[in-house]
Amino acid sequence: MDFVSLIVDLINDRYYSILVLLLVVTGFYYSYITGFVQFRMLPYVFDLLTEKQEEREKHHISPFQALMISTASRVGIGNIAGIAVAIVLGGPGALFWMWVMAFFGGASAFAESTLAQVYKSRDGKGFKGGPAYYISKALNLKWLGAIFAVILIITYAYGFNGLQSQTMTSAFEFYYKAMTNSTEISFAQSWWPVIIGGILALFAAFMFFGDHTKIGKASSIIVPVMAMIYIGLAIIAMIMHYEKIPEVISMIFKSAFDFEAIFGGFAGSALVIGIKRGLFSNEAGMGSAPNAAAAAFTTHPAKQGAIQAFSVLIDVIICTSSGFLVLFSLAYANNIGLDGKPILTALPLVQETMREYYGNLGVHFTTISIVLFAVTSLIGNYYYAQANIKYLTQNPIIINIFKFSAVLMIFIGANMDLQFAWNLADATMAFMATINIVSILLLGKIVKKVLEDFSTQKKQGKDPVFSASKLGIKNAECWD
């Protein structure tokens, strides 16, 4: 285990330097060849999200539900606890590099989700797809598609879902301490994690073994409501301390361009931590969101590509809200102990900042936010893994064993210290992102061709309808 931990740490410390370069290149490349599609198509997004489904399409996941599934995975502990960790460890400048990731990452999100739509497959009455499918069909590399599918399943169904469960459970430690005066039994040793993990596992079993449309419906209700409330509270906090706005903005940019700090400790710099947390949060280019995008019913792949690019914007707004909540607080300003190390990190820091703004009500809301964001992330993460299990096998026994193991991991996650699992998930995420990034770079001509077809039809006043054969695109069996 020590050797494995050493390898994992080495990957997280060194390999992310290479991944940073790949992400920047991919974002630049797709922003250039698409003419910054992530911004050009924003005016169409709200029309696309409100397109009415005909009765025959009701069993499909709608474009809005697909957006909410992917946003559910993006909006989780990374947006609350993860942002606080990034700011404490990398400095306020980490927030700036998250913005940069999102600015160019939207184009990568457009590309991967458009490709997922083009090369999706039928799944009963619905659809399934994602990077494993377009790697296999467009690049004719079935073995690489299988490797990608396995890595994604490990990362999301076991790594990230275990982490979501553990972080959500830890949010209740505040209440445990308030309700008991026991100094002998810690929260982790009490029955609380077992009970919370059991409840969460039962909910997961209901969602995972049920109709797949439940996932889209649940996410489409929970995600937008919680996101709007959370953003609203951040705006109120900023208004309460409006005089600090110039100071905070200056702090962010000064830290972001502190090149001495960046090159002095590259792996722990604001640049790398910001990009690393940004990747974990917005997932652009990582190859996860396309699994949800492929399931949506739409008349043109570029429509879902534009919607998924918009999802990156939603994510960065929530990340910024978390970042500002911390940076505008006294809790952050006074967070250095006598030993020079931070007193609070992650969730406790966010809870303390919310207590500062809104009293105990703020702590309660943070707990509710963590619970609901974690629950929706569990759902979104499972949905991604499910699409890749179906790529590997159609055997119902194996699929049910996977579902059971995914539920079990949520229970285990609530009862374990998963620092190693967090590092392992970061490492597997890096490999997953690399396979996907290289694949979408090789398929740039297809993305450009699909976007040009959409733009041409739009200029003609049509509601774009896609035909793969007309564009000479092969192995896109759902489009002809």
mmCIF file of N, CA, C and O in Angstrom, residues 70-124:
data_model
loop_
_atom_site.group_PDB
_atom_site.id
_atom_site.type_symbol
_atom_site.label_atom_id
_atom_site.label_comp_id
_atom_site.label_asym_id
_atom_site.label_seq_id
_atom_site.Cartn_x
_atom_site.Cartn_y
_atom_site.Cartn_z
ATOM 1 N N SER A 70 -25.732 16.215 -15.781
ATOM 2 C CA SER A 70 -24.316 16.580 -15.850
ATOM 3 C C SER A 70 -23.987 17.672 -14.846
ATOM 4 O O SER A 70 -22.924 17.654 -14.215
ATOM 5 N N THR A 71 -24.909 18.632 -14.659
ATOM 6 C CA THR A 71 -24.679 19.686 -13.673
ATOM 7 C C THR A 71 -24.693 19.097 -12.266
ATOM 8 O O THR A 71 -23.939 19.532 -11.388
ATOM 9 N N ALA A 72 -25.544 18.088 -12.049
ATOM 10 C CA ALA A 72 -25.601 17.429 -10.736
ATOM 11 C C ALA A 72 -24.256 16.833 -10.379
ATOM 12 O O ALA A 72 -23.817 16.891 -9.225
ATOM 13 N N SER A 73 -23.575 16.243 -11.359
ATOM 14 C CA SER A 73 -22.252 15.678 -11.089
ATOM 15 C C SER A 73 -21.220 16.775 -10.898
ATOM 16 O O SER A 73 -20.354 16.694 -10.035
ATOM 17 N N ARG A 74 -21.324 17.829 -11.719
ATOM 18 C CA ARG A 74 -20.374 18.942 -11.600
ATOM 19 C C ARG A 74 -20.550 19.685 -10.284
ATOM 20 O O ARG A 74 -19.584 20.101 -9.655
ATOM 21 N N VAL A 75 -21.805 19.884 -9.884
ATOM 22 C CA VAL A 75 -22.083 20.657 -8.674
ATOM 23 C C VAL A 75 -22.157 19.718 -7.486
ATOM 24 O O VAL A 75 -23.154 19.052 -7.267
ATOM 25 N N GLY A 76 -21.092 19.637 -6.732
ATOM 26 C CA GLY A 76 -21.046 18.749 -5.575
ATOM 27 C C GLY A 76 -20.086 19.279 -4.539
ATOM 28 O O GLY A 76 -19.928 20.487 -4.382
ATOM 29 N N ILE A 77 -19.400 18.373 -3.867
ATOM 30 C CA ILE A 77 -18.476 18.789 -2.817
ATOM 31 C C ILE A 77 -17.343 19.640 -3.369
ATOM 32 O O ILE A 77 -16.778 20.458 -2.652
ATOM 33 N N GLY A 78 -17.017 19.456 -4.653
ATOM 34 C CA GLY A 78 -15.955 20.255 -5.258
ATOM 35 C C GLY A 78 -16.296 21.731 -5.289
ATOM 36 O O GLY A 78 -15.412 22.588 -5.263
ATOM 37 N N ASN A 79 -17.597 22.049 -5.353
ATOM 38 C CA ASN A 79 -18.025 23.444 -5.425
ATOM 39 C C ASN A 79 -18.083 24.118 -4.070
ATOM 40 O O ASN A 79 -18.150 25.348 -3.996
ATOM 41 N N ILE A 80 -18.120 23.343 -3.010
ATOM 42 C CA ILE A 80 -18.226 23.926 -1.667
ATOM 43 C C ILE A 80 -16.937 23.656 -0.895
ATOM 44 O O ILE A 80 -16.098 24.534 -0.713
ATOM 45 N N ALA A 81 -16.744 22.415 -0.472
ATOM 46 C CA ALA A 81 -15.541 22.080 0.297
ATOM 47 C C ALA A 81 -14.280 22.179 -0.565
ATOM 48 O O ALA A 81 -13.247 22.666 -0.118
ATOM 49 N N GLY A 82 -14.370 21.728 -1.828
ATOM 50 C CA GLY A 82 -13.200 21.712 -2.703
ATOM 51 C C GLY A 82 -12.645 23.088 -3.000
ATOM 52 O O GLY A 82 -11.431 23.282 -3.088
ATOM 53 N N ILE A 83 -13.529 24.074 -3.171
ATOM 54 C CA ILE A 83 -13.074 25.439 -3.449
ATOM 55 C C ILE A 83 -12.360 26.017 -2.234
ATOM 56 O O ILE A 83 -11.337 26.695 -2.349
ATOM 57 N N ALA A 84 -12.885 25.737 -1.044
ATOM 58 C CA ALA A 84 -12.238 26.201 0.185
ATOM 59 C C ALA A 84 -10.841 25.590 0.316
ATOM 60 O O ALA A 84 -9.884 26.273 0.697
ATOM 61 N N VAL A 85 -10.711 24.305 -0.002
ATOM 62 C CA VAL A 85 -9.405 23.639 0.037
ATOM 63 C C VAL A 85 -8.443 24.302 -0.936
ATOM 64 O O VAL A 85 -7.279 24.587 -0.605
ATOM 65 N N ALA A 86 -8.914 24.576 -2.155
ATOM 66 C CA ALA A 86 -8.063 25.183 -3.182
ATOM 67 C C ALA A 86 -7.557 26.555 -2.753
ATOM 68 O O ALA A 86 -6.386 26.889 -2.949
ATOM 69 N N ILE A 87 -8.431 27.357 -2.160
ATOM 70 C CA ILE A 87 -8.050 28.708 -1.735
ATOM 71 C C ILE A 87 -7.070 28.671 -0.561
ATOM 72 O O ILE A 87 -6.103 29.441 -0.523
ATOM 73 N N VAL A 88 -7.304 27.751 0.370
ATOM 74 C CA VAL A 88 -6.414 27.646 1.538
ATOM 75 C C VAL A 88 -5.034 27.132 1.125
ATOM 76 O O VAL A 88 -4.008 27.653 1.547
ATOM 77 N N LEU A 89 -4.990 26.101 0.275
ATOM 78 C CA LEU A 89 -3.721 25.483 -0.097
ATOM 79 C C LEU A 89 -2.990 26.231 -1.209
ATOM 80 O O LEU A 89 -1.759 26.339 -1.179
ATOM 81 N N GLY A 90 -3.727 26.746 -2.182
ATOM 82 C CA GLY A 90 -3.083 27.398 -3.328
ATOM 83 C C GLY A 90 -3.131 28.908 -3.288
ATOM 84 O O GLY A 90 -2.440 29.579 -4.055
ATOM 85 N N GLY A 91 -3.972 29.461 -2.408
ATOM 86 C CA GLY A 91 -4.123 30.910 -2.355
ATOM 87 C C GLY A 91 -5.330 31.370 -3.155
ATOM 88 O O GLY A 91 -5.893 30.601 -3.952
ATOM 89 N N PRO A 92 -5.749 32.632 -2.971
ATOM 90 C CA PRO A 92 -6.918 33.161 -3.681
ATOM 91 C C PRO A 92 -6.796 33.078 -5.193
ATOM 92 O O PRO A 92 -7.794 32.995 -5.903
ATOM 93 N N GLY A 93 -5.561 33.075 -5.705
ATOM 94 C CA GLY A 93 -5.352 33.011 -7.154
ATOM 95 C C GLY A 93 -5.862 31.734 -7.785
ATOM 96 O O GLY A 93 -6.073 31.681 -9.004
ATOM 97 N N ALA A 94 -6.071 30.691 -6.970
ATOM 98 C CA ALA A 94 -6.615 29.439 -7.507
ATOM 99 C C ALA A 94 -7.971 29.683 -8.155
ATOM 100 O O ALA A 94 -8.322 29.034 -9.148
ATOM 101 N N LEU A 95 -8.721 30.655 -7.614
ATOM 102 C CA LEU A 95 -10.038 30.971 -8.165
ATOM 103 C C LEU A 95 -9.914 31.512 -9.586
ATOM 104 O O LEU A 95 -10.711 31.177 -10.466
ATOM 105 N N PHE A 96 -8.891 32.346 -9.824
ATOM 106 C CA PHE A 96 -8.671 32.901 -11.162
ATOM 107 C C PHE A 96 -8.400 31.794 -12.177
ATOM 108 O O PHE A 96 -8.948 31.797 -13.284
ATOM 109 N N TRP A 97 -7.558 30.833 -11.799
ATOM 110 C CA TRP A 97 -7.224 29.767 -12.739
ATOM 111 C C TRP A 97 -8.401 28.828 -12.975
ATOM 112 O O TRP A 97 -8.494 28.189 -14.021
ATOM 113 N N MET A 98 -9.332 28.762 -12.028
ATOM 114 C CA MET A 98 -10.587 28.052 -12.273
ATOM 115 C C MET A 98 -11.400 28.772 -13.345
ATOM 116 O O MET A 98 -12.019 28.136 -14.205
ATOM 117 N N TRP A 99 -11.397 30.117 -13.284
ATOM 118 C CA TRP A 99 -12.101 30.902 -14.304
ATOM 119 C C TRP A 99 -11.499 30.642 -15.694
ATOM 120 O O TRP A 99 -12.224 30.489 -16.678
ATOM 121 N N VAL A 100 -10.171 30.623 -15.750
ATOM 122 C CA VAL A 100 -9.495 30.381 -17.030
ATOM 123 C C VAL A 100 -9.873 29.004 -17.571
ATOM 124 O O VAL A 100 -10.166 28.842 -18.761
ATOM 125 N N MET A 101 -9.874 28.002 -16.682
ATOM 126 C CA MET A 101 -10.265 26.649 -17.076
ATOM 127 C C MET A 101 -11.666 26.635 -17.677
ATOM 128 O O MET A 101 -11.919 25.993 -18.692
ATOM 129 N N ALA A 102 -12.573 27.354 -17.037
ATOM 130 C CA ALA A 102 -13.959 27.378 -17.505
ATOM 131 C C ALA A 102 -14.088 28.141 -18.819
ATOM 132 O O ALA A 102 -14.860 27.757 -19.703
ATOM 133 N N PHE A 103 -13.330 29.236 -18.961
ATOM 134 C CA PHE A 103 -13.403 30.079 -20.162
ATOM 135 C C PHE A 103 -13.109 29.262 -21.416
ATOM 136 O O PHE A 103 -13.843 29.320 -22.410
ATOM 137 N N PHE A 104 -12.023 28.508 -21.378
ATOM 138 C CA PHE A 104 -11.662 27.685 -22.534
ATOM 139 C C PHE A 104 -12.288 26.298 -22.466
ATOM 140 O O PHE A 104 -12.511 25.663 -23.493
ATOM 141 N N GLY A 105 -12.578 25.828 -21.249
ATOM 142 C CA GLY A 105 -13.134 24.494 -21.091
ATOM 143 C C GLY A 105 -14.507 24.333 -21.705
ATOM 144 O O GLY A 105 -14.891 23.227 -22.088
ATOM 145 N N GLY A 106 -15.261 25.427 -21.827
ATOM 146 C CA GLY A 106 -16.582 25.357 -22.436
ATOM 147 C C GLY A 106 -16.526 24.816 -23.853
ATOM 148 O O GLY A 106 -17.418 24.071 -24.289
ATOM 149 N N ALA A 107 -15.462 25.177 -24.594
ATOM 150 C CA ALA A 107 -15.318 24.682 -25.968
ATOM 151 C C ALA A 107 -15.023 23.189 -25.968
ATOM 152 O O ALA A 107 -15.526 22.444 -26.826
ATOM 153 N N SER A 108 -14.226 22.734 -25.007
ATOM 154 C CA SER A 108 -13.946 21.291 -24.892
ATOM 155 C C SER A 108 -15.214 20.532 -24.537
ATOM 156 O O SER A 108 -15.465 19.434 -25.051
ATOM 157 N N ALA A 109 -16.033 21.119 -23.653
ATOM 158 C CA ALA A 109 -17.304 20.496 -23.267
ATOM 159 C C ALA A 109 -18.232 20.390 -24.472
ATOM 160 O O ALA A 109 -18.933 19.380 -24.642
ATOM 161 N N PHE A 110 -18.252 21.424 -25.304
ATOM 162 C CA PHE A 110 -19.063 21.390 -26.529
ATOM 163 C C PHE A 110 -18.614 20.236 -27.418
ATOM 164 O O PHE A 110 -19.443 19.462 -27.917
ATOM 165 N N ALA A 111 -17.309 20.114 -27.614
ATOM 166 C CA ALA A 111 -16.770 19.101 -28.526
ATOM 167 C C ALA A 111 -17.105 17.687 -28.059
ATOM 168 O O ALA A 111 -17.626 16.872 -28.840
ATOM 169 N N GLU A 112 -16.821 17.371 -26.798
ATOM 170 C CA GLU A 112 -17.013 16.000 -26.324
ATOM 171 C C GLU A 112 -18.486 15.616 -26.281
ATOM 172 O O GLU A 112 -18.846 14.474 -26.575
ATOM 173 N N SER A 113 -19.357 16.567 -25.951
ATOM 174 C CA SER A 113 -20.789 16.244 -25.872
ATOM 175 C C SER A 113 -21.418 16.142 -27.252
ATOM 176 O O SER A 113 -22.328 15.341 -27.468
ATOM 177 N N THR A 114 -20.926 16.941 -28.194
ATOM 178 C CA THR A 114 -21.395 16.826 -29.581
ATOM 179 C C THR A 114 -21.005 15.469 -30.152
ATOM 180 O O THR A 114 -21.813 14.785 -30.793
ATOM 181 N N LEU A 115 -19.769 15.057 -29.916
ATOM 182 C CA LEU A 115 -19.308 13.742 -30.385
ATOM 183 C C LEU A 115 -20.114 12.616 -29.742
ATOM 184 O O LEU A 115 -20.438 11.619 -30.399
ATOM 185 N N ALA A 116 -20.439 12.773 -28.458
ATOM 186 C CA ALA A 116 -21.233 11.745 -27.766
ATOM 187 C C ALA A 116 -22.601 11.597 -28.405
ATOM 188 O O ALA A 116 -23.120 10.474 -28.525
ATOM 189 N N GLN A 117 -23.200 12.701 -28.833
ATOM 190 C CA GLN A 117 -24.495 12.656 -29.509
ATOM 191 C C GLN A 117 -24.383 12.007 -30.887
ATOM 192 O O GLN A 117 -25.211 11.182 -31.265
ATOM 193 N N VAL A 118 -23.339 12.364 -31.626
ATOM 194 C CA VAL A 118 -23.168 11.829 -32.985
ATOM 195 C C VAL A 118 -23.028 10.301 -32.943
ATOM 196 O O VAL A 118 -23.644 9.592 -33.735
ATOM 197 N N TYR A 119 -22.252 9.792 -31.992
ATOM 198 C CA TYR A 119 -21.921 8.364 -31.978
ATOM 199 C C TYR A 119 -22.650 7.571 -30.897
ATOM 200 O O TYR A 119 -22.199 6.496 -30.492
ATOM 201 N N LYS A 120 -23.790 8.068 -30.441
ATOM 202 C CA LYS A 120 -24.557 7.351 -29.424
ATOM 203 C C LYS A 120 -25.182 6.082 -29.997
ATOM 204 O O LYS A 120 -25.301 5.923 -31.221
ATOM 205 N N SER A 121 -25.607 5.191 -29.097
ATOM 206 C CA SER A 121 -26.260 3.936 -29.487
ATOM 207 C C SER A 121 -27.629 3.862 -28.826
ATOM 208 O O SER A 121 -27.903 4.568 -27.859
ATOM 209 N N ARG A 122 -28.465 3.000 -29.349
ATOM 210 C CA ARG A 122 -29.789 2.814 -28.752
ATOM 211 C C ARG A 122 -29.688 1.965 -27.499
ATOM 212 O O ARG A 122 -28.896 1.024 -27.429
ATOM 213 N N ASP A 123 -30.514 2.292 -26.512
ATOM 214 C CA ASP A 123 -30.541 1.572 -25.247
ATOM 215 C C ASP A 123 -32.004 1.336 -24.889
ATOM 216 O O ASP A 123 -32.621 2.121 -24.175
ATOM 217 N N GLY A 124 -32.576 0.249 -25.431
ATOM 218 C CA GLY A 124 -34.010 0.028 -25.278
ATOM 219 C C GLY A 124 -34.759 1.119 -26.029
ATOM 220 O O GLY A 124 -34.568 1.327 -27.219
#
